[in-house]
mmCIF file of C-alpha atoms in Angstrom:
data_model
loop_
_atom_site.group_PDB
_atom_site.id
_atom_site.type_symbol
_atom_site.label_atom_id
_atom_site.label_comp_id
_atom_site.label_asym_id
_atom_site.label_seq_id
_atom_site.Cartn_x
_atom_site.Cartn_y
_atom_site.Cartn_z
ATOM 1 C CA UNK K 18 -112.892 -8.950 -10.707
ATOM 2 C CA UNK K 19 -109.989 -6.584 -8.970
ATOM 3 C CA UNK K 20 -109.036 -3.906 -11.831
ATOM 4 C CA UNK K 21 -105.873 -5.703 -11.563
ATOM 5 C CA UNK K 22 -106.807 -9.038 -12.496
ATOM 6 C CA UNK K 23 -108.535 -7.298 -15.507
ATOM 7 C CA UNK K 24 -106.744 -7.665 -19.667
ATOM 8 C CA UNK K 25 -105.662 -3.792 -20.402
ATOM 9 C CA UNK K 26 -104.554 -2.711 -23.552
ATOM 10 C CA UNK K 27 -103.773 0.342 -25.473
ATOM 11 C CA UNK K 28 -102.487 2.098 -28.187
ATOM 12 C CA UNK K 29 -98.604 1.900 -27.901
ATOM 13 C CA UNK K 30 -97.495 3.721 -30.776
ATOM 14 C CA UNK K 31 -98.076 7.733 -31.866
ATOM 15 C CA UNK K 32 -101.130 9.053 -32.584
ATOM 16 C CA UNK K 33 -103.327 8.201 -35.464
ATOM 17 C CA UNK K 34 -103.165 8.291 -38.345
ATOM 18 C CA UNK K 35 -99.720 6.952 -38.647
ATOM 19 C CA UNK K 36 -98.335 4.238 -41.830
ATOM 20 C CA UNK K 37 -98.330 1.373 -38.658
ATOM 21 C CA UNK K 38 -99.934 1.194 -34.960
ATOM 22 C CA UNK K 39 -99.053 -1.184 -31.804
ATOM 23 C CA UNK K 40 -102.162 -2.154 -29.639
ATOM 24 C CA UNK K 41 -100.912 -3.918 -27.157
ATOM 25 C CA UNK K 42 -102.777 -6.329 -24.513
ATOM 26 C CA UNK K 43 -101.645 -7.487 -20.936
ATOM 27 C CA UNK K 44 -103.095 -9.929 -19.051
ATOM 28 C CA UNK K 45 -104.171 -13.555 -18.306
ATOM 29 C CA UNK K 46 -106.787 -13.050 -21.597
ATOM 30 C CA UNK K 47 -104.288 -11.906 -23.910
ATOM 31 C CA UNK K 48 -104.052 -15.086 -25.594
ATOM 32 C CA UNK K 49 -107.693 -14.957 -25.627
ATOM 33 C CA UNK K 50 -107.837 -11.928 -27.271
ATOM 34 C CA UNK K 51 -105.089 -13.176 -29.868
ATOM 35 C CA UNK K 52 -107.219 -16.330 -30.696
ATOM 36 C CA UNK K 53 -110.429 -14.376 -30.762
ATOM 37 C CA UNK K 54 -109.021 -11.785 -33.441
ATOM 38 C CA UNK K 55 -106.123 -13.680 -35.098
ATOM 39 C CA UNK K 56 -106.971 -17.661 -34.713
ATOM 40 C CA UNK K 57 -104.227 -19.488 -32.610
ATOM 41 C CA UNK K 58 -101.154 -17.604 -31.189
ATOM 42 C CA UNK K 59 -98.293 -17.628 -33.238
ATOM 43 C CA UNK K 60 -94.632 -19.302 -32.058
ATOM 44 C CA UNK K 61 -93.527 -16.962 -29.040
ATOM 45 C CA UNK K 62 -91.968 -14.008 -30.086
ATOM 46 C CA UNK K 63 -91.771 -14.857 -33.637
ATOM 47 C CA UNK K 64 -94.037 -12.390 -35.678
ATOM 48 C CA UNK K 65 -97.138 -13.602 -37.521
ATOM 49 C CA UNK K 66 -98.887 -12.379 -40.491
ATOM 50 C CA UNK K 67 -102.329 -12.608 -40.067
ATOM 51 C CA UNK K 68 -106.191 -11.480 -41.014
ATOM 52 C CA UNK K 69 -107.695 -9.956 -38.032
ATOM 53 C CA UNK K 70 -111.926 -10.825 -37.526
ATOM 54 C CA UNK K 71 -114.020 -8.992 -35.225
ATOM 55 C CA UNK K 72 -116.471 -10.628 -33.395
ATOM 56 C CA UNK K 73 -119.238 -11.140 -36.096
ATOM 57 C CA UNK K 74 -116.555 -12.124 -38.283
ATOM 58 C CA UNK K 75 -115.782 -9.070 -40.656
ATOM 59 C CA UNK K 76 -112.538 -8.588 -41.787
ATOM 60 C CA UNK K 77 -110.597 -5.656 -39.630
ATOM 61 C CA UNK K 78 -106.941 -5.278 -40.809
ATOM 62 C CA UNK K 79 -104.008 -7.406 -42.652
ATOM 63 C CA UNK K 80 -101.753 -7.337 -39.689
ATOM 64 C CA UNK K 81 -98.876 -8.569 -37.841
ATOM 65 C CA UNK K 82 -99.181 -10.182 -34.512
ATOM 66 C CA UNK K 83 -97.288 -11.142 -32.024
ATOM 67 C CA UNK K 84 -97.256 -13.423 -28.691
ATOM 68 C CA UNK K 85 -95.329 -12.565 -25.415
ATOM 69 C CA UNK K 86 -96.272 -15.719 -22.804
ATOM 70 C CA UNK K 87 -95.346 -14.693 -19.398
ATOM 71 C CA UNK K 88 -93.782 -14.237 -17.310
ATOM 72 C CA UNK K 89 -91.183 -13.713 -20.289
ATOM 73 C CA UNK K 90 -92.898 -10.018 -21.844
ATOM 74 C CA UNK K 91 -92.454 -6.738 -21.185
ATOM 75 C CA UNK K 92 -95.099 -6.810 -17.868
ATOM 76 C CA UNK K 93 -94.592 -10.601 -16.477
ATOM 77 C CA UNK K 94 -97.979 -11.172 -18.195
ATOM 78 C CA UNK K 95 -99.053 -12.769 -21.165
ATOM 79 C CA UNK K 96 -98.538 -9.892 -24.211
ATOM 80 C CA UNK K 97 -100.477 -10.076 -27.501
ATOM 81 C CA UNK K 98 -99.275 -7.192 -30.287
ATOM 82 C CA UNK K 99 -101.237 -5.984 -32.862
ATOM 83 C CA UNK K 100 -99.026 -3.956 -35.844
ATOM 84 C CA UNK K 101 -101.712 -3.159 -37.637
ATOM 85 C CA UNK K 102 -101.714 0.034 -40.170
ATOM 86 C CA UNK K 103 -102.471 3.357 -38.200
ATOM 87 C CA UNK K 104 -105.715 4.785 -39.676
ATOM 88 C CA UNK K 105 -108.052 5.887 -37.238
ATOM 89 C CA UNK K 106 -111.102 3.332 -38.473
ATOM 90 C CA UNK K 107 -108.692 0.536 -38.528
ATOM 91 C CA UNK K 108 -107.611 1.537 -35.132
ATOM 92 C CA UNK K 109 -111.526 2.203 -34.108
ATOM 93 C CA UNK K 110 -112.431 -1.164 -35.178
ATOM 94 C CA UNK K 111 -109.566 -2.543 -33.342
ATOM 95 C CA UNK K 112 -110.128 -1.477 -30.174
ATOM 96 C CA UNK K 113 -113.805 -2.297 -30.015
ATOM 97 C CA UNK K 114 -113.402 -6.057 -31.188
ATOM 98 C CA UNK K 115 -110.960 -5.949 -27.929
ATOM 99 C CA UNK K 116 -112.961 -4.355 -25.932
ATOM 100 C CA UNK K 117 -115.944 -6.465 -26.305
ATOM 101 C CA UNK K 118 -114.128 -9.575 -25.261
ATOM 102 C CA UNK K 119 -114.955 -10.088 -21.439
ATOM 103 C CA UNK K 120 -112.937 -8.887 -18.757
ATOM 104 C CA UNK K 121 -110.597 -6.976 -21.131
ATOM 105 C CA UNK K 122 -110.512 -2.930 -20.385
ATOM 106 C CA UNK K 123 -108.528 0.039 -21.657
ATOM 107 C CA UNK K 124 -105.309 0.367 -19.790
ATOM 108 C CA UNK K 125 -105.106 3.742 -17.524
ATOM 109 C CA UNK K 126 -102.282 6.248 -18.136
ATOM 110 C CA UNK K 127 -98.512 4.196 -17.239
ATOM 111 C CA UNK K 128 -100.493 1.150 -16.241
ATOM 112 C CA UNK K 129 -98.386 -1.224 -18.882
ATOM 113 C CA UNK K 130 -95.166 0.199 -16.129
ATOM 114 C CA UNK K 131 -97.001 -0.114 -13.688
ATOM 115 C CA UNK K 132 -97.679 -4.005 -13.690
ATOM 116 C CA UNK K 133 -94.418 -4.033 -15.360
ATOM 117 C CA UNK K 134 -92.558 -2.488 -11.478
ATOM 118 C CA UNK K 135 -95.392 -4.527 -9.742
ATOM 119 C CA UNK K 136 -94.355 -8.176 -11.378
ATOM 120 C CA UNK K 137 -90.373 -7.279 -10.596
ATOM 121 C CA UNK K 138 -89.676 -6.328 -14.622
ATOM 122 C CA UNK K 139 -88.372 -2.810 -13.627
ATOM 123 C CA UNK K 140 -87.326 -0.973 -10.243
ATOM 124 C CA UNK K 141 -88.585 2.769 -9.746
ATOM 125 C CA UNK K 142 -85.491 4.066 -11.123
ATOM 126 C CA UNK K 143 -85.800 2.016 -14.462
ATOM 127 C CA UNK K 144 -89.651 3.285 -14.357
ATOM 128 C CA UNK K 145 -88.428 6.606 -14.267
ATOM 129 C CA UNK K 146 -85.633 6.151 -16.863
ATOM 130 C CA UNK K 147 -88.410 4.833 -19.707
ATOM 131 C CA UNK K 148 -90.563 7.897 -19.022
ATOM 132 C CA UNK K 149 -87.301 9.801 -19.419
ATOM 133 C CA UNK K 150 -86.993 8.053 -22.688
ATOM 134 C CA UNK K 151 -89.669 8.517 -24.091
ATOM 135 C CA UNK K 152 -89.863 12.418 -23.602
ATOM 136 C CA UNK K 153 -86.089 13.002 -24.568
ATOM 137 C CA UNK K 154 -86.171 15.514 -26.835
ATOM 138 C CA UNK K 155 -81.886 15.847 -27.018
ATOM 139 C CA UNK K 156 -79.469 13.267 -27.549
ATOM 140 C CA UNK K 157 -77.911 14.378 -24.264
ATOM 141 C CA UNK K 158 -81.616 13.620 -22.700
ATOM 142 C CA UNK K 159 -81.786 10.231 -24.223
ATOM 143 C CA UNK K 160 -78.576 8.884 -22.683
ATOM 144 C CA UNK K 161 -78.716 9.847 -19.586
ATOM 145 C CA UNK K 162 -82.640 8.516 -19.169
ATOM 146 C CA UNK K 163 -81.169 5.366 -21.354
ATOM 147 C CA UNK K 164 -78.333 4.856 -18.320
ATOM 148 C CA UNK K 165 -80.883 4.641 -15.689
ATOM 149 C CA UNK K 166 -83.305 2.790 -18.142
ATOM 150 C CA UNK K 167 -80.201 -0.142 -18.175
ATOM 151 C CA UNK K 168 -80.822 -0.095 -14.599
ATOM 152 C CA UNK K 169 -77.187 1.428 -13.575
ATOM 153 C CA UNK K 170 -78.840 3.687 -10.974
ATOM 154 C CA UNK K 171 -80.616 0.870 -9.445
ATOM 155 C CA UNK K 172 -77.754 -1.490 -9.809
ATOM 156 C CA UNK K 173 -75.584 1.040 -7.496
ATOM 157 C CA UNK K 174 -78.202 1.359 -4.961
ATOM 158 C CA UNK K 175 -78.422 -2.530 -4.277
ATOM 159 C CA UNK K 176 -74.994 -2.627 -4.150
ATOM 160 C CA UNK K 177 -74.804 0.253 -1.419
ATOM 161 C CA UNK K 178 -77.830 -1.712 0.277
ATOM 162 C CA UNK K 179 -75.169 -5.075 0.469
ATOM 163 C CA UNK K 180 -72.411 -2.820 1.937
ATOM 164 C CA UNK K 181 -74.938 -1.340 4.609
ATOM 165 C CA UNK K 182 -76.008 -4.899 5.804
ATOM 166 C CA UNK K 183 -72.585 -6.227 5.832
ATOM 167 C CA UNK K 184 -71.769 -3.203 7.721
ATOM 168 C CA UNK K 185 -74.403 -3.380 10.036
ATOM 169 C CA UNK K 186 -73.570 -7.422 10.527
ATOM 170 C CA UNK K 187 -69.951 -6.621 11.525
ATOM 171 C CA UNK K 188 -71.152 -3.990 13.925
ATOM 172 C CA UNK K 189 -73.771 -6.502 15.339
ATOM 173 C CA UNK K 190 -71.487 -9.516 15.578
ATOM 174 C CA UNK K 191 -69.249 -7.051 17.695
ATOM 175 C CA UNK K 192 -72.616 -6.451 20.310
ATOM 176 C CA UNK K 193 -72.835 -10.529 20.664
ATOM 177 C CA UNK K 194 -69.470 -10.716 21.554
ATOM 178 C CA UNK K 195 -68.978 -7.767 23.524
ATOM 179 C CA UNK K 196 -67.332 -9.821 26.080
ATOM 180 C CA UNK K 197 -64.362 -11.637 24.272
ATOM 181 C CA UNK K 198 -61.868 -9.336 24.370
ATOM 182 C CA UNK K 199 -60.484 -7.353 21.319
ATOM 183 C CA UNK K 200 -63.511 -9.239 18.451
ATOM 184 C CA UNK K 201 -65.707 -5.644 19.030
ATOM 185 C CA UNK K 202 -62.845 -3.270 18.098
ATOM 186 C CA UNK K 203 -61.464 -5.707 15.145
ATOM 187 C CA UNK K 204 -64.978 -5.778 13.693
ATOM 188 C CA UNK K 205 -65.816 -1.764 14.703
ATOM 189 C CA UNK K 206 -62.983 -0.854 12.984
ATOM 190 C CA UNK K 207 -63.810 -2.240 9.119
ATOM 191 C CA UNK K 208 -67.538 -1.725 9.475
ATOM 192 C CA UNK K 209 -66.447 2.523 9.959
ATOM 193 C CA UNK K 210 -64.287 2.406 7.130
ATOM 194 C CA UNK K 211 -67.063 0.692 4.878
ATOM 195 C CA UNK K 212 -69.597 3.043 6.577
ATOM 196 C CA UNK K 213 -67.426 6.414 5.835
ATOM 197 C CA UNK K 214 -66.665 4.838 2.186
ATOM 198 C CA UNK K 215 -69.815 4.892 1.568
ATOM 199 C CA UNK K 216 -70.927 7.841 2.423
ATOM 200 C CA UNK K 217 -68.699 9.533 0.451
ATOM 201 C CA UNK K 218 -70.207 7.651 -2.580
ATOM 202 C CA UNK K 219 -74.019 8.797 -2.069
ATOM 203 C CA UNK K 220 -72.687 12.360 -1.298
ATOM 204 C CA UNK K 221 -71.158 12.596 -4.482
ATOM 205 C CA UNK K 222 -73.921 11.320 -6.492
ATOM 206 C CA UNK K 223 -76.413 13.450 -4.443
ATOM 207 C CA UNK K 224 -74.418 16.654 -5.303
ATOM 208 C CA UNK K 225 -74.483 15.461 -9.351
ATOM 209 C CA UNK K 226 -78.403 15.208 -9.194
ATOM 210 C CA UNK K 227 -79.099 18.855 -9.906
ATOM 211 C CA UNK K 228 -77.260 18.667 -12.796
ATOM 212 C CA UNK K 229 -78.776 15.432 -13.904
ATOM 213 C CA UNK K 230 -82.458 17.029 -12.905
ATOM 214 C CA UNK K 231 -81.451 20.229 -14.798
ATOM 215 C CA UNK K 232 -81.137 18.024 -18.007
ATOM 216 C CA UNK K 233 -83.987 16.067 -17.786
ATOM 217 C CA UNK K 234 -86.518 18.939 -17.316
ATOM 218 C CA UNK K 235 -84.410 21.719 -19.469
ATOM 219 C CA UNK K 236 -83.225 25.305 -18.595
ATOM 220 C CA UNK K 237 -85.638 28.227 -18.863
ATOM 221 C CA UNK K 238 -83.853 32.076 -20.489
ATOM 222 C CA UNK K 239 -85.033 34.814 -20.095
ATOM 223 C CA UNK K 240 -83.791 37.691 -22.391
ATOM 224 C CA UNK K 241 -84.667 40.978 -20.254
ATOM 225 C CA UNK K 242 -83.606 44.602 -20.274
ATOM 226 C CA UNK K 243 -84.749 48.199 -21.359
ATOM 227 C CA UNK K 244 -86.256 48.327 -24.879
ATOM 228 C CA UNK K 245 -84.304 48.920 -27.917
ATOM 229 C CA UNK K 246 -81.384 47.106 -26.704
ATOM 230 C CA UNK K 247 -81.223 44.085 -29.121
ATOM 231 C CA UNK K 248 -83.346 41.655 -26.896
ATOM 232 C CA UNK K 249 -85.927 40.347 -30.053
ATOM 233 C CA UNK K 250 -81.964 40.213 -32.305
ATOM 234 C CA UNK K 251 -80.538 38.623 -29.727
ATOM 235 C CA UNK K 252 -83.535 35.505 -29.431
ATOM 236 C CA UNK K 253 -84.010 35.618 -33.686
ATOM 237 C CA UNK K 254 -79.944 34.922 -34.029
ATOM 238 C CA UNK K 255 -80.459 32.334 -31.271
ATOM 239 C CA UNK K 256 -83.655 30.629 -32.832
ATOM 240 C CA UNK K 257 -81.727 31.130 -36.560
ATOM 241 C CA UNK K 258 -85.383 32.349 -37.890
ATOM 242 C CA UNK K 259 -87.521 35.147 -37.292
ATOM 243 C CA UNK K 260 -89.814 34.451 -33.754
ATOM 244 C CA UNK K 261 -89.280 37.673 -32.570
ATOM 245 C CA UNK K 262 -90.878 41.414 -34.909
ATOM 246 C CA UNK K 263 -87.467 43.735 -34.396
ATOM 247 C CA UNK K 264 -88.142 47.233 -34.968
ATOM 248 C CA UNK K 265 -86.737 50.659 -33.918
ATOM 249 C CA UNK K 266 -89.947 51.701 -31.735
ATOM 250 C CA UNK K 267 -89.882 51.041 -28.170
ATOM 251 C CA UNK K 268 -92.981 48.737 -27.061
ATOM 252 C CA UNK K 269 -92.917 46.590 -30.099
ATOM 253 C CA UNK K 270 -92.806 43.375 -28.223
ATOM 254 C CA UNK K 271 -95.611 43.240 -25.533
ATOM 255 C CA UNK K 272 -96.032 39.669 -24.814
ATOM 256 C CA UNK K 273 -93.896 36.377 -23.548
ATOM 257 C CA UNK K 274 -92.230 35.177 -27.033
ATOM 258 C CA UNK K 275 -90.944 31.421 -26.373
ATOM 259 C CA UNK K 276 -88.523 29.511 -28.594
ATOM 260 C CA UNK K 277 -87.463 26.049 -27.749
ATOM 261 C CA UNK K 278 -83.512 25.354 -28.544
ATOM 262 C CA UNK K 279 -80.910 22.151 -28.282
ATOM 263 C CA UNK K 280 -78.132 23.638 -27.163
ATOM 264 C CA UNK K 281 -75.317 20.959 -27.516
ATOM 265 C CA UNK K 282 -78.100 18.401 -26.212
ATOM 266 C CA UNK K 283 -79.273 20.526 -23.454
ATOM 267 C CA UNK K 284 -83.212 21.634 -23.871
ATOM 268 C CA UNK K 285 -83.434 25.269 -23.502
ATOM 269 C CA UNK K 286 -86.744 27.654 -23.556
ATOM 270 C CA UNK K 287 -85.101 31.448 -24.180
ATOM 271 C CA UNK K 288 -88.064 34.022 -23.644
ATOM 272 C CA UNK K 289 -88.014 37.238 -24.699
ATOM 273 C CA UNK K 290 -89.923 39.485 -22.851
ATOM 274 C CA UNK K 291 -91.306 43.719 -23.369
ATOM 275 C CA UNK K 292 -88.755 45.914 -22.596
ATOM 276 C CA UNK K 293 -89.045 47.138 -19.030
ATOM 277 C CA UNK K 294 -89.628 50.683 -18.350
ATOM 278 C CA UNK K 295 -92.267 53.125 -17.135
ATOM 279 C CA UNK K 296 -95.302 53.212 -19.209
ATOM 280 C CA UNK K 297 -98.926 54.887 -18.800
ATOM 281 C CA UNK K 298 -99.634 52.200 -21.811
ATOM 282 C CA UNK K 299 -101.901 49.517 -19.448
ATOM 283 C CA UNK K 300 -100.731 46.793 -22.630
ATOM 284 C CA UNK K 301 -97.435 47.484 -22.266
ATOM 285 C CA UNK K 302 -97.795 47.458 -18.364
ATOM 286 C CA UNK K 303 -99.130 44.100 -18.637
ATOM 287 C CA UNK K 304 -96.429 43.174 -20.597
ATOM 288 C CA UNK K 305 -93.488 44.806 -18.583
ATOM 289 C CA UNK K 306 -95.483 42.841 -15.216
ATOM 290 C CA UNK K 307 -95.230 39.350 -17.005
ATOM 291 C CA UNK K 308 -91.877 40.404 -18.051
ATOM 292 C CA UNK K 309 -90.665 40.920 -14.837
ATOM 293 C CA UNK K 310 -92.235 37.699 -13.644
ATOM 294 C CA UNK K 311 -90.895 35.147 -16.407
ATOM 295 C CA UNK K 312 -87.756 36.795 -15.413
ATOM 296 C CA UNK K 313 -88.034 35.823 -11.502
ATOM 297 C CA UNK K 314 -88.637 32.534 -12.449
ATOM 298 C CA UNK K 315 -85.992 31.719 -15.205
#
């Protein structure tokens, strides 16, 4: 069988041990799974209390399950859902009473997206926008990956994709009939104007995308300069809590000190580095080399 036509699932939720865990399943022996562990499905998308059994019948978890037929779920494949509470044994046991039911296998890193873009449930920009999502660490982060999650992104592209074929129809109809006259130039002339139009569209959201790339993957600070002039105050006052030692002798800070900020919603990493100067010190050599170097890069 194609890895494709296999059952995946996975742990959906955070890492054990947690107060609940999501498994999830995906595939054409979900509901297989679901009987095998919970008795018959429950109603679609209704949730289910019920005793999970492994195969030799012990008792695994008091859980909730829940049934996803496709191509109505998440993937366009049938979905089980195991809540079950997030202990590691619990989880353990879980995932081998799964696992030993045929032609089910542990899903591979963004596989549940993947069959998700593959079956026409999200477009590449909607991918993108959950994996945005789910690493958002600012409430700035969140709504912009939660816009292109909605599928507004994608939404604008198939609508420039309409305007370039009826563009490129006008311009065509204007080839076949070539020979009648004034048709070519009454068809040229809209299809430029919709051509220039847009144009001017994509250029403007092309020049917004560094912006909208420097918020997704954050802003990198580096606080640099001689020593003794307030670089470890400067990052403490920043970070509101001591990260930095601040003392009056010159070579105090030797290594790359990181502190990760919000700063209104945008994610910032301010580094303070060893004061730069001439040194016979090799440490503080090091130091003023990687200094130098996290600088460069910020």
């Amino acid at each position: 069988m194609h890895p494709r036509d296999q059952t995946i699932f996975a742990l959906s939720s955070g890492r054990a041990p947690s107060a609940i865990a999501v498994v999830r399943v995906s595939g054409s022996q979900a509901g297989t799974v679901l009987t095998a562990l919970a008795g018959r499905p429950p109603t679609p998308r209704q949730a289910s209390r019920r005793l999970l059994h492994d195969g030799t019948g012990q008792p695994i978890d008091d859980a909730v399950v829940l049934w996803f037929p496709g191509p109505a779920s998440a993937t366009g494949e049938d979905i089980a859902e195991f809540h079950v509470h997030g202990g590691r044994a619990v989880l353990a046991a879980l995932l081998a009473a799964i696992s030993s039911i045929p032609n089910t296998r542990a899903a591979e890193p963004g596989e549940f997206t993947r069959r998700a873009f593959e079956n026409g449930k999200l477009d590449l920009t909607e991918a993108e926008g959950l994996d945005d999502l789910i690493h958002a660490d600012t409430d700035r982060q969140r709504r912009q990956a939660l816009r292109q999650l909605q599928g507004l992104l994608g939404d604008r592209a198939r609508d420039w994709r309409e305007r370039i074929i009826e563009a490129s129809a006008l311009i065509e109809a204007g080839i076949d009939f070539s020979d009648e006259g004034d048709v070519p130039a009454e068809l040229r002339a809209p299809a430029v104007k919709a051509i220039r139009n847009l144009h001017d569209e994509i250029a403007k959201v092309l020049a917004a995308q560094g912006h909208s790339e420097r918020l997704r993957d954050g802003l990198v600070v580096a606080i640099a300069g001689e020593p003794n002039v307030g670089k470890s105050t400067l990052m403490n006052q920043l970070a509101r809590r001591e990260v930095a030692i601040v003392s009056p002798h010159a070579g105090t800070t030797r290594d790359v000190i990181e502190v990760q900020l919000d700063l209104d919603g945008y994610p910032v990493t301010v580094i303070d580095t060893a004061g730069i100067r001439e040194t016979d010190d090799p440490v503080e050599q090091e130091g003023v080399r990687r200094a130098r170097a996290r600088a460069e890069d910020a």
